[in-house]
Coordinates of N, CA and C and ligand atoms in Angstrom, one line a residue:
X67 N 8.6 -13.4 -14.1 CA 8.6 -12.6 -15.4 C 8.5 -13.6 -16.6
X68 N 7.5 -13.5 -17.3 CA 7.3 -14.5 -18.4 C 8.3 -14.5 -19.4
X69 N 8.7 -13.3 -19.9 CA 9.7 -13.3 -21.0 C 11.1 -14.0 -20.6
X70 N 11.5 -13.7 -19.4 CA 12.8 -14.2 -18.9 C 12.6 -15.8 -18.7
X71 N 11.5 -16.2 -18.1 CA 11.2 -17.6 -17.9 C 11.3 -18.3 -19.2
X72 N 10.6 -17.8 -20.3 CA 10.7 -18.5 -21.6 C 12.0 -18.5 -22.2
X73 N 12.7 -17.5 -22.0 CA 14.1 -17.5 -22.6 C 15.0 -18.6 -21.9
X74 N 14.8 -18.7 -20.5 CA 15.6 -19.8 -19.8 C 15.1 -21.0 -20.3
X75 N 13.8 -21.3 -20.4 CA 13.2 -22.5 -21.0 C 13.9 -22.9 -22.3
X76 N 14.0 -21.9 -23.2 CA 14.4 -22.2 -24.6 C 15.9 -22.3 -24.7
X77 N 16.7 -21.5 -24.0 CA 18.1 -21.4 -24.2 C 19.0 -21.6 -22.9
X78 N 18.4 -21.7 -21.9 CA 19.2 -22.0 -20.6 C 19.7 -23.3 -20.6
X79 N 20.9 -23.5 -19.9 CA 21.5 -24.8 -19.8 C 21.9 -25.1 -18.3
X80 N 21.5 -26.2 -17.8 CA 22.0 -26.4 -16.4 C 23.2 -27.2 -16.5
X81 N 24.2 -26.7 -15.6 CA 25.5 -27.4 -15.5 C 25.6 -28.0 -14.1
X82 N 25.9 -29.3 -14.2 CA 26.0 -30.0 -12.9 C 24.7 -29.8 -12.1
X83 N 24.7 -29.6 -10.8 CA 23.4 -29.4 -10.1 C 23.3 -28.1 -9.5
X84 N 24.2 -27.1 -9.9 CA 24.0 -25.8 -9.3 C 24.3 -24.6 -10.2
X85 N 24.7 -24.8 -11.4 CA 25.0 -23.6 -12.3 C 23.9 -23.5 -13.4
X86 N 23.5 -22.3 -13.5 CA 22.5 -22.0 -14.7 C 23.3 -21.2 -15.7
X87 N 23.5 -21.7 -17.0 CA 24.2 -21.0 -18.0 C 23.2 -20.3 -18.9
X88 N 23.2 -19.0 -18.9 CA 22.3 -18.2 -19.7 C 23.1 -17.1 -20.5
X89 N 24.3 -17.5 -20.9 CA 25.2 -16.6 -21.6 C 24.9 -16.2 -23.0
X90 N 23.9 -17.0 -23.5 CA 23.5 -16.8 -24.9 C 22.5 -15.5 -25.0
X91 N 22.0 -15.2 -23.9 CA 21.1 -13.9 -23.9 C 21.2 -13.0 -22.8
X92 N 21.7 -13.4 -21.6 CA 21.7 -12.5 -20.4 C 23.1 -11.9 -20.1
X93 N 24.2 -12.7 -20.1 CA 25.3 -12.1 -19.5 C 26.7 -12.3 -20.3
X94 N 26.5 -12.7 -21.6 CA 27.7 -12.7 -22.5 C 27.3 -12.1 -23.8
X95 N 26.5 -12.9 -24.6 CA 25.8 -12.3 -25.7 C 24.5 -11.7 -25.0
X96 N 24.1 -10.5 -25.3 CA 23.0 -9.9 -24.6 C 21.9 -9.6 -25.6
X97 N 20.7 -10.1 -25.2 CA 19.4 -9.8 -25.8 C 18.8 -8.4 -25.3
X98 N 19.2 -7.4 -26.1 CA 18.8 -6.1 -25.5 C 17.3 -5.9 -25.3
X99 N 16.5 -6.4 -26.1 CA 15.1 -6.3 -25.9 C 14.6 -6.9 -24.5
X100 N 15.2 -8.1 -24.4 CA 14.8 -8.8 -23.1 C 15.3 -8.1 -21.9
X101 N 16.6 -7.6 -22.0 CA 17.2 -6.8 -21.0 C 16.4 -5.6 -20.7
X102 N 15.9 -4.9 -21.7 CA 15.1 -3.8 -21.5 C 13.8 -4.1 -20.7
X103 N 13.1 -5.2 -21.0 CA 12.0 -5.7 -20.3 C 12.3 -6.0 -18.8
X104 N 13.5 -6.6 -18.7 CA 14.0 -7.0 -17.3 C 14.2 -5.6 -16.5
X105 N 14.7 -4.7 -17.1 CA 14.9 -3.4 -16.5 C 13.5 -2.7 -16.1
X106 N 12.6 -2.8 -17.0 CA 11.3 -2.3 -16.7 C 10.7 -3.0 -15.5
X107 N 10.8 -4.2 -15.4 CA 10.2 -5.1 -14.4 C 10.8 -4.8 -13.0
X108 N 12.1 -4.7 -12.9 CA 12.9 -4.4 -11.8 C 12.5 -2.9 -11.4
X109 N 12.5 -2.0 -12.3 CA 12.2 -0.6 -11.9 C 10.7 -0.5 -11.5
X110 N 9.8 -1.2 -12.0 CA 8.4 -1.2 -11.6 C 8.3 -1.6 -10.1
X111 N 9.1 -2.5 -9.7 CA 9.1 -3.0 -8.3 C 9.7 -1.9 -7.3
X112 N 10.5 -1.0 -7.8 CA 11.2 0.0 -6.9 C 10.7 1.4 -7.3
X113 N 9.7 1.5 -8.0 CA 9.3 2.9 -8.5 C 9.0 3.9 -7.4
X114 N 8.5 3.4 -6.3 CA 8.2 4.2 -5.2 C 9.2 4.4 -4.2
X115 N 10.5 4.0 -4.5 CA 11.5 3.8 -3.5 C 12.5 4.9 -3.6
X116 N 12.2 5.9 -4.4 CA 13.1 7.2 -4.6 C 14.6 6.7 -4.7
X117 N 14.8 5.9 -5.8 CA 16.2 5.4 -6.0 C 17.1 6.4 -6.5
X118 N 18.2 6.7 -5.9 CA 19.2 7.7 -6.5 C 20.3 7.1 -7.3
X119 N 20.4 5.8 -7.2 CA 21.5 5.2 -8.0 C 21.4 3.7 -7.9
X120 N 21.9 3.0 -9.0 CA 21.8 1.6 -9.2 C 23.3 1.1 -9.0
X121 N 23.5 0.0 -8.3 CA 24.7 -0.6 -8.0 C 24.9 -2.0 -8.4
X122 N 25.4 -2.3 -9.5 CA 25.7 -3.7 -9.8 C 27.2 -4.0 -9.6
X123 N 27.6 -5.2 -9.8 CA 29.0 -5.7 -9.7 C 29.4 -6.2 -11.0
X124 N 30.7 -5.8 -11.4 CA 31.2 -6.1 -12.7 C 31.3 -7.7 -12.8
X125 N 31.1 -8.2 -14.0 CA 30.7 -7.5 -15.1 C 29.2 -7.9 -15.5
X126 N 28.8 -9.0 -14.9 CA 27.6 -9.6 -15.4 C 26.3 -9.0 -14.9
X127 N 26.4 -8.0 -13.9 CA 25.2 -7.4 -13.4 C 25.0 -6.0 -14.1
X128 N 25.9 -5.6 -15.0 CA 25.9 -4.2 -15.4 C 24.7 -4.1 -16.5
X129 N 24.5 -5.1 -17.3 CA 23.4 -4.9 -18.3 C 22.2 -4.7 -17.7
X130 N 21.7 -5.5 -16.8 CA 20.4 -5.3 -16.2 C 20.3 -4.0 -15.3
X131 N 21.5 -3.6 -14.8 CA 21.5 -2.3 -14.1 C 21.3 -1.2 -14.9
X132 N 21.8 -1.2 -16.1 CA 21.7 -0.1 -17.1 C 20.2 0.1 -17.5
X133 N 19.5 -1.0 -17.8 CA 18.1 -0.9 -18.3 C 17.3 -0.5 -17.0
X134 N 17.6 -1.0 -15.9 CA 16.8 -0.7 -14.7 C 16.9 0.8 -14.5
X135 N 18.2 1.3 -14.5 CA 18.4 2.8 -14.2 C 17.6 3.6 -15.3
X136 N 17.6 3.2 -16.5 CA 17.0 3.9 -17.5 C 15.5 4.0 -17.3
X137 N 15.0 2.8 -16.8 CA 13.5 2.7 -16.7 C 13.1 3.5 -15.4
X138 N 14.1 3.8 -14.5 CA 13.8 4.6 -13.3 C 14.0 6.2 -13.6
X139 N 14.2 6.4 -14.9 CA 14.3 7.9 -15.2 C 15.7 8.3 -15.4
X140 N 16.6 7.4 -15.7 CA 18.0 7.6 -15.9 C 18.8 8.1 -14.7
X141 N 18.5 7.3 -13.6 CA 19.4 7.6 -12.4 C 20.8 7.0 -12.8
X142 N 21.9 7.4 -12.2 CA 23.2 6.9 -12.5 C 23.4 5.4 -12.1
X143 N 24.2 4.8 -12.7 CA 24.7 3.3 -12.4 C 26.2 3.5 -12.0
X144 N 26.4 3.0 -10.8 CA 27.8 3.0 -10.3 C 28.2 1.5 -10.1
X145 N 29.0 0.9 -10.9 CA 29.3 -0.4 -10.7 C 30.7 -0.7 -9.9
X146 N 30.6 -1.8 -9.1 CA 31.8 -2.1 -8.4 C 32.7 -2.8 -9.3
X147 N 33.9 -2.2 -9.4 CA 34.9 -2.9 -10.3 C 35.7 -4.0 -9.5
X148 N 36.0 -5.0 -10.2 CA 36.9 -6.1 -9.7 C 38.3 -5.9 -10.0
X149 N 39.2 -6.2 -8.9 CA 40.6 -6.0 -9.2 C 41.1 -4.6 -9.1
X150 N 42.4 -4.5 -9.4 CA 43.0 -3.2 -9.4 C 43.0 -2.5 -10.7
X151 N 42.6 -1.2 -10.7 CA 42.7 -0.4 -11.9 C 43.4 1.0 -11.4
X152 N 44.3 1.3 -12.3 CA 45.1 2.5 -12.0 C 44.1 3.8 -12.1
X153 N 43.1 3.7 -12.9 CA 42.3 4.9 -13.1 C 41.2 5.0 -12.0
X154 N 41.0 3.9 -11.2 CA 40.1 4.1 -10.1 C 40.8 4.8 -8.9
X155 N 42.1 4.8 -8.7 CA 42.8 5.4 -7.6 C 42.6 4.8 -6.4
X156 N 43.1 5.5 -5.3 CA 43.2 4.8 -4.0 C 42.0 5.3 -3.1
X157 N 41.3 6.3 -3.6 CA 40.2 6.8 -2.7 C 38.9 6.0 -3.0
X158 N 39.1 4.8 -2.4 CA 37.9 3.9 -2.8 C 37.3 3.2 -1.5
X159 N 36.2 2.7 -1.6 CA 35.7 1.7 -0.7 C 35.8 0.4 -1.3
X160 N 36.3 -0.6 -0.4 CA 36.5 -2.0 -0.9 C 35.9 -3.1 -0.1
X161 N 35.7 -4.2 -0.7 CA 35.2 -5.3 0.0 C 35.7 -6.6 -0.7
X162 N 35.7 -7.7 0.1 CA 36.1 -9.0 -0.5 C 34.9 -9.7 -0.8
X163 N 34.9 -10.2 -2.0 CA 33.7 -11.0 -2.4 C 34.3 -12.4 -3.0
X164 N 33.6 -13.5 -2.5 CA 33.9 -14.8 -2.9 C 33.0 -15.0 -4.1
X165 N 33.5 -15.3 -5.3 CA 32.6 -15.5 -6.4 C 32.3 -16.9 -6.6
X166 N 31.0 -17.2 -6.7 CA 30.4 -18.6 -6.9 C 30.9 -19.2 -8.2
X167 N 31.0 -18.4 -9.2 CA 31.3 -18.9 -10.5 C 32.8 -19.1 -10.7
X168 N 33.6 -18.2 -10.1 CA 35.1 -18.2 -10.4 C 35.8 -19.1 -9.2
X169 N 34.9 -19.4 -8.2 CA 35.5 -20.2 -7.0 C 36.7 -19.5 -6.4
X170 N 36.7 -18.2 -6.3 CA 37.8 -17.5 -5.7 C 37.3 -16.1 -5.2
X171 N 38.1 -15.5 -4.3 CA 37.7 -14.3 -3.8 C 38.4 -13.1 -4.6
X172 N 37.7 -12.1 -4.6 CA 38.4 -10.9 -5.3 C 38.0 -9.5 -4.6
X173 N 38.8 -8.6 -4.8 CA 38.4 -7.4 -4.1 C 37.6 -6.5 -5.1
X174 N 36.5 -6.0 -4.6 CA 35.8 -5.0 -5.4 C 35.9 -3.7 -4.9
X175 N 35.8 -2.6 -5.8 CA 36.2 -1.2 -5.4 C 35.1 -0.3 -6.1
X176 N 34.8 0.7 -5.2 CA 33.9 1.8 -5.8 C 34.5 3.1 -5.3
X177 N 34.7 3.9 -6.3 CA 35.4 5.3 -6.0 C 34.5 6.0 -4.9
X178 N 35.1 6.6 -3.9 CA 34.3 7.3 -2.8 C 33.6 8.5 -3.4
X179 N 34.0 9.0 -4.5 CA 33.3 10.1 -5.0 C 31.9 9.9 -5.6
X180 N 31.7 8.6 -5.9 CA 30.3 8.3 -6.5 C 29.3 7.8 -5.6
X181 N 29.7 7.5 -4.3 CA 28.6 7.1 -3.4 C 28.7 8.0 -2.2
X182 N 27.6 8.7 -1.9 CA 27.6 9.7 -0.8 C 26.6 9.3 0.3
X183 N 26.9 9.8 1.3 CA 26.1 9.6 2.6 C 24.6 9.9 2.3
X184 N 23.7 9.0 2.6 CA 22.3 9.3 2.5 C 21.8 8.8 1.1
X185 N 22.5 8.6 0.2 CA 22.1 8.1 -1.1 C 21.3 6.9 -1.0
X186 N 20.1 6.8 -1.8 CA 19.2 5.6 -1.8 C 19.7 4.7 -2.9
X187 N 20.1 3.5 -2.5 CA 20.9 2.7 -3.6 C 20.0 1.4 -3.8
X188 N 19.9 1.0 -5.0 CA 19.3 -0.3 -5.4 C 20.4 -1.1 -6.0
X189 N 20.5 -2.3 -5.5 CA 21.5 -3.3 -6.0 C 20.9 -4.1 -7.1
X190 N 21.5 -4.3 -8.2 CA 21.0 -5.1 -9.2 C 22.0 -6.2 -9.6
X191 N 21.6 -7.4 -9.9 CA 22.6 -8.4 -10.3 C 21.8 -9.4 -11.2
X192 N 22.6 -10.1 -12.0 CA 22.0 -11.2 -12.8 C 21.5 -12.4 -12.0
X193 N 22.4 -12.8 -11.0 CA 22.0 -14.0 -10.3 C 22.1 -13.7 -8.8
X194 N 21.3 -14.4 -8.1 CA 21.5 -14.5 -6.5 C 21.7 -16.0 -6.2
X195 N 22.8 -16.4 -5.5 CA 23.1 -17.7 -5.1 C 23.3 -17.8 -3.7
X196 N 24.5 -17.6 -3.2 CA 24.7 -17.6 -1.7 C 24.7 -16.3 -1.1
X197 N 24.6 -15.2 -1.9 CA 24.4 -13.9 -1.4 C 25.7 -13.2 -1.2
X198 N 26.8 -13.7 -1.6 CA 28.1 -13.1 -1.3 C 28.3 -11.8 -2.1
X199 N 27.9 -11.8 -3.3 CA 27.9 -10.5 -4.0 C 27.3 -9.3 -3.4
X200 N 26.0 -9.6 -3.0 CA 25.2 -8.6 -2.3 C 25.8 -8.3 -1.0
X201 N 26.3 -9.2 -0.3 CA 27.0 -8.8 1.0 C 28.1 -7.9 0.8
X202 N 28.9 -8.1 -0.2 CA 30.1 -7.2 -0.6 C 29.6 -5.9 -0.9
X203 N 28.5 -5.7 -1.7 CA 28.1 -4.5 -2.1 C 27.4 -3.7 -0.9
X204 N 26.8 -4.4 0.0 CA 26.2 -3.9 1.2 C 27.3 -3.3 2.1
X205 N 28.4 -4.1 2.2 CA 29.5 -3.5 3.1 C 30.0 -2.3 2.5
X206 N 30.1 -2.1 1.2 CA 30.4 -0.8 0.5 C 29.4 0.3 0.8
X207 N 28.3 -0.1 0.8 CA 27.2 1.0 1.2 C 27.3 1.4 2.6
X208 N 27.6 0.4 3.5 CA 27.8 0.8 4.9 C 28.9 1.8 5.0
X209 N 30.0 1.4 4.4 CA 31.2 2.3 4.5 C 30.9 3.8 4.0
X210 N 30.0 3.8 3.0 CA 29.7 5.1 2.4 C 28.5 5.8 3.1
X211 N 28.0 5.1 4.1 CA 26.8 5.5 4.8 C 25.6 5.9 3.8
X212 N 25.6 5.0 2.8 CA 24.5 5.2 1.9 C 23.4 4.3 2.3
X213 N 22.2 4.4 1.8 CA 21.1 3.5 2.2 C 20.8 2.4 1.2
X214 N 20.9 1.2 1.7 CA 20.5 0.0 0.9 C 19.0 -0.2 0.9
X215 N 18.4 0.2 -0.2 CA 17.0 0.1 -0.3 C 16.4 -1.3 -0.6
X216 N 17.2 -2.0 -1.4 CA 16.7 -3.3 -1.8 C 17.6 -3.9 -2.9
X217 N 17.2 -5.1 -3.4 CA 18.0 -5.8 -4.5 C 17.0 -6.3 -5.5
X218 N 17.4 -5.9 -6.8 CA 16.6 -6.5 -7.9 C 17.5 -7.6 -8.7
X219 N 16.9 -8.7 -8.8 CA 17.7 -9.9 -9.2 C 17.0 -10.5 -10.5
X220 N 17.8 -10.8 -11.4 CA 17.1 -11.5 -12.7 C 16.8 -13.0 -12.3
X221 N 17.7 -13.7 -11.8 CA 17.5 -15.1 -11.6 C 18.0 -15.5 -10.2
X222 N 17.0 -15.9 -9.3 CA 17.4 -16.3 -7.9 C 17.5 -17.8 -8.0
X223 N 18.5 -18.4 -7.4 CA 18.5 -19.9 -7.3 C 18.1 -20.2 -5.9
X224 N 16.8 -20.6 -5.8 CA 16.0 -20.9 -4.5 C 16.7 -22.0 -3.7
X225 N 17.6 -22.8 -4.3 CA 18.1 -24.0 -3.6 C 19.5 -23.5 -2.9
X226 N 19.8 -22.3 -3.1 CA 21.0 -21.7 -2.4 C 20.5 -20.7 -1.4
X227 N 21.3 -20.4 -0.3 CA 20.7 -19.8 0.8 C 20.6 -18.3 0.8
X228 N 21.2 -17.6 -0.2 CA 21.2 -16.1 -0.2 C 19.8 -15.4 -0.1
X229 N 18.9 -15.8 -0.9 CA 17.6 -15.3 -0.9 C 16.8 -15.4 0.4
X230 N 16.8 -16.6 1.0 CA 16.1 -16.9 2.2 C 16.7 -15.9 3.3
X231 N 18.0 -15.9 3.3 CA 18.7 -15.1 4.4 C 18.3 -13.7 4.3
X232 N 18.3 -13.1 3.1 CA 18.1 -11.6 3.0 C 16.6 -11.4 3.4
X233 N 15.7 -12.2 2.9 CA 14.2 -12.1 3.2 C 14.0 -12.2 4.8
X234 N 14.7 -13.1 5.4 CA 14.6 -13.3 6.9 C 15.1 -11.9 7.5
X235 N 15.9 -11.3 6.9 CA 16.4 -10.1 7.5 C 15.4 -8.8 7.2
X236 N 14.5 -9.1 6.3 CA 13.6 -8.1 6.0 C 13.9 -7.2 4.8
X237 N 15.0 -7.6 4.1 CA 15.4 -6.9 2.9 C 14.4 -7.0 1.8
X238 N 14.2 -5.9 1.1 CA 13.3 -5.9 0.0 C 14.1 -6.5 -1.2
X239 N 13.6 -7.7 -1.5 CA 14.3 -8.5 -2.6 C 13.4 -8.9 -3.6
X240 N 13.6 -8.5 -4.8 CA 12.7 -8.8 -6.0 C 13.5 -9.6 -6.9
X241 N 13.1 -10.8 -7.1 CA 13.7 -11.7 -8.0 C 12.6 -12.0 -9.2
X242 N 13.2 -11.9 -10.5 CA 12.1 -12.0 -11.6 C 11.7 -13.4 -11.8
X243 N 12.7 -14.3 -11.7 CA 12.6 -15.8 -11.9 C 13.4 -16.5 -10.7
X244 N 12.7 -17.6 -10.3 CA 13.4 -18.4 -9.3 C 13.6 -19.8 -9.9
X245 N 14.8 -20.3 -9.8 CA 15.1 -21.6 -10.2 C 15.1 -22.5 -9.0
X246 N 14.3 -23.6 -9.0 CA 14.2 -24.4 -7.9 C 15.2 -25.5 -7.8
X247 N 15.7 -26.0 -9.0 CA 16.5 -27.2 -9.1 C 17.1 -27.3 -10.5
X248 N 18.2 -28.0 -10.6 CA 18.7 -28.4 -11.9 C 18.8 -30.0 -11.9
X249 N 18.1 -30.6 -12.7 CA 18.1 -32.0 -12.8 C 18.4 -32.5 -14.2
X250 N 19.5 -33.3 -14.4 CA 19.9 -33.9 -15.7 C 20.0 -32.7 -16.7
X251 N 20.5 -31.6 -16.3 CA 20.7 -30.6 -17.3 C 19.4 -29.7 -17.5
X252 N 18.4 -30.2 -16.9 CA 17.1 -29.4 -17.1 C 16.9 -28.4 -15.9
X253 N 16.5 -27.2 -16.3 CA 16.4 -26.2 -15.2 C 14.9 -26.2 -14.8
X254 N 14.7 -26.4 -13.5 CA 13.3 -26.4 -13.1 C 13.0 -25.1 -12.3
X255 N 12.1 -24.3 -12.8 CA 11.8 -23.1 -12.3 C 10.6 -23.1 -11.3
X256 N 10.4 -22.2 -10.4 CA 9.3 -22.2 -9.4 C 8.0 -22.4 -10.2
X257 N 7.1 -23.2 -9.7 CA 5.8 -23.4 -10.3 C 5.7 -24.5 -11.3
X258 N 6.9 -25.2 -11.6 CA 7.0 -26.3 -12.6 C 7.1 -27.6 -11.8
X259 N 6.9 -28.6 -12.5 CA 7.1 -30.0 -11.9 C 8.5 -30.3 -12.0
Ligands
5GP348 P1 26.2 -15.1 -4.9 O1 27.2 -14.0 -4.7 O2 24.8 -14.7 -4.6 O3 26.7 -16.5 -4.3 O4 26.2 -15.4 -6.5 C1 25.9 -14.4 -7.3 C2 27.0 -14.0 -8.3 O5 27.7 -15.1 -8.8 C3 26.4 -13.2 -9.5 O6 27.1 -12.0 -9.5 C4 26.6 -14.1 -10.7 O7 27.4 -13.4 -11.7 C5 27.3 -15.3 -10.2 N1 26.5 -16.6 -10.3 C6 26.0 -17.3 -9.2 N2 25.4 -18.3 -9.7 C7 25.4 -18.3 -11.0 C8 24.9 -19.2 -12.1 O8 24.3 -20.3 -11.8 N3 25.2 -18.8 -13.3 C9 25.8 -17.7 -13.6 N4 26.0 -17.4 -15.0 N5 26.4 -16.9 -12.7 C10 26.1 -17.2 -11.4

């Protein structure tokens, strides 16, 4: 996706050899125009898939999930919460997710009342790296007997194994931009030298 690619070129920062920092427009300060275009692009890829609900994980996947859900005709967004919340209650589906950026596991929770058997669900996230977040969300969908239709990702890191594994399984995975490598702080995207 051209607009996202240009934003990464202009404002993205590579940290070490495996972290892409895009918090000036994607997941801390948020460029709403760009996020709206991202939502359109993900929605276009899943328009024929009769999506009932979009499922991101707190917090950084929520912005793209909102604009995707809006572009799909205002389907609901149900986001997986991290940690304990008294207001979520005990009637929840849970999964353990190892966070690539926090280098620690946490429990994610979704209230049973918001995911129902047979619902067609699209997972949306800002990044795909090792695929841990998607596996946690898929576990929750299995518990709910909801259908995992596919995943829409803003930035896939092609040098980490999550994307390859999901595609090998036949999962419908749509990534708007793929980062191939980080070299000396420079973010190399697919199709570049
Ligand atoms: P995975 O679960 O696929 O290993 O990693 C994806 C999750 O970790 C996403 O929810 C995302 O928030 C976070 N993440 C993974 N890699 C990066 C990265 O390079 N930069 C940022 N900002 N977040 C990342």
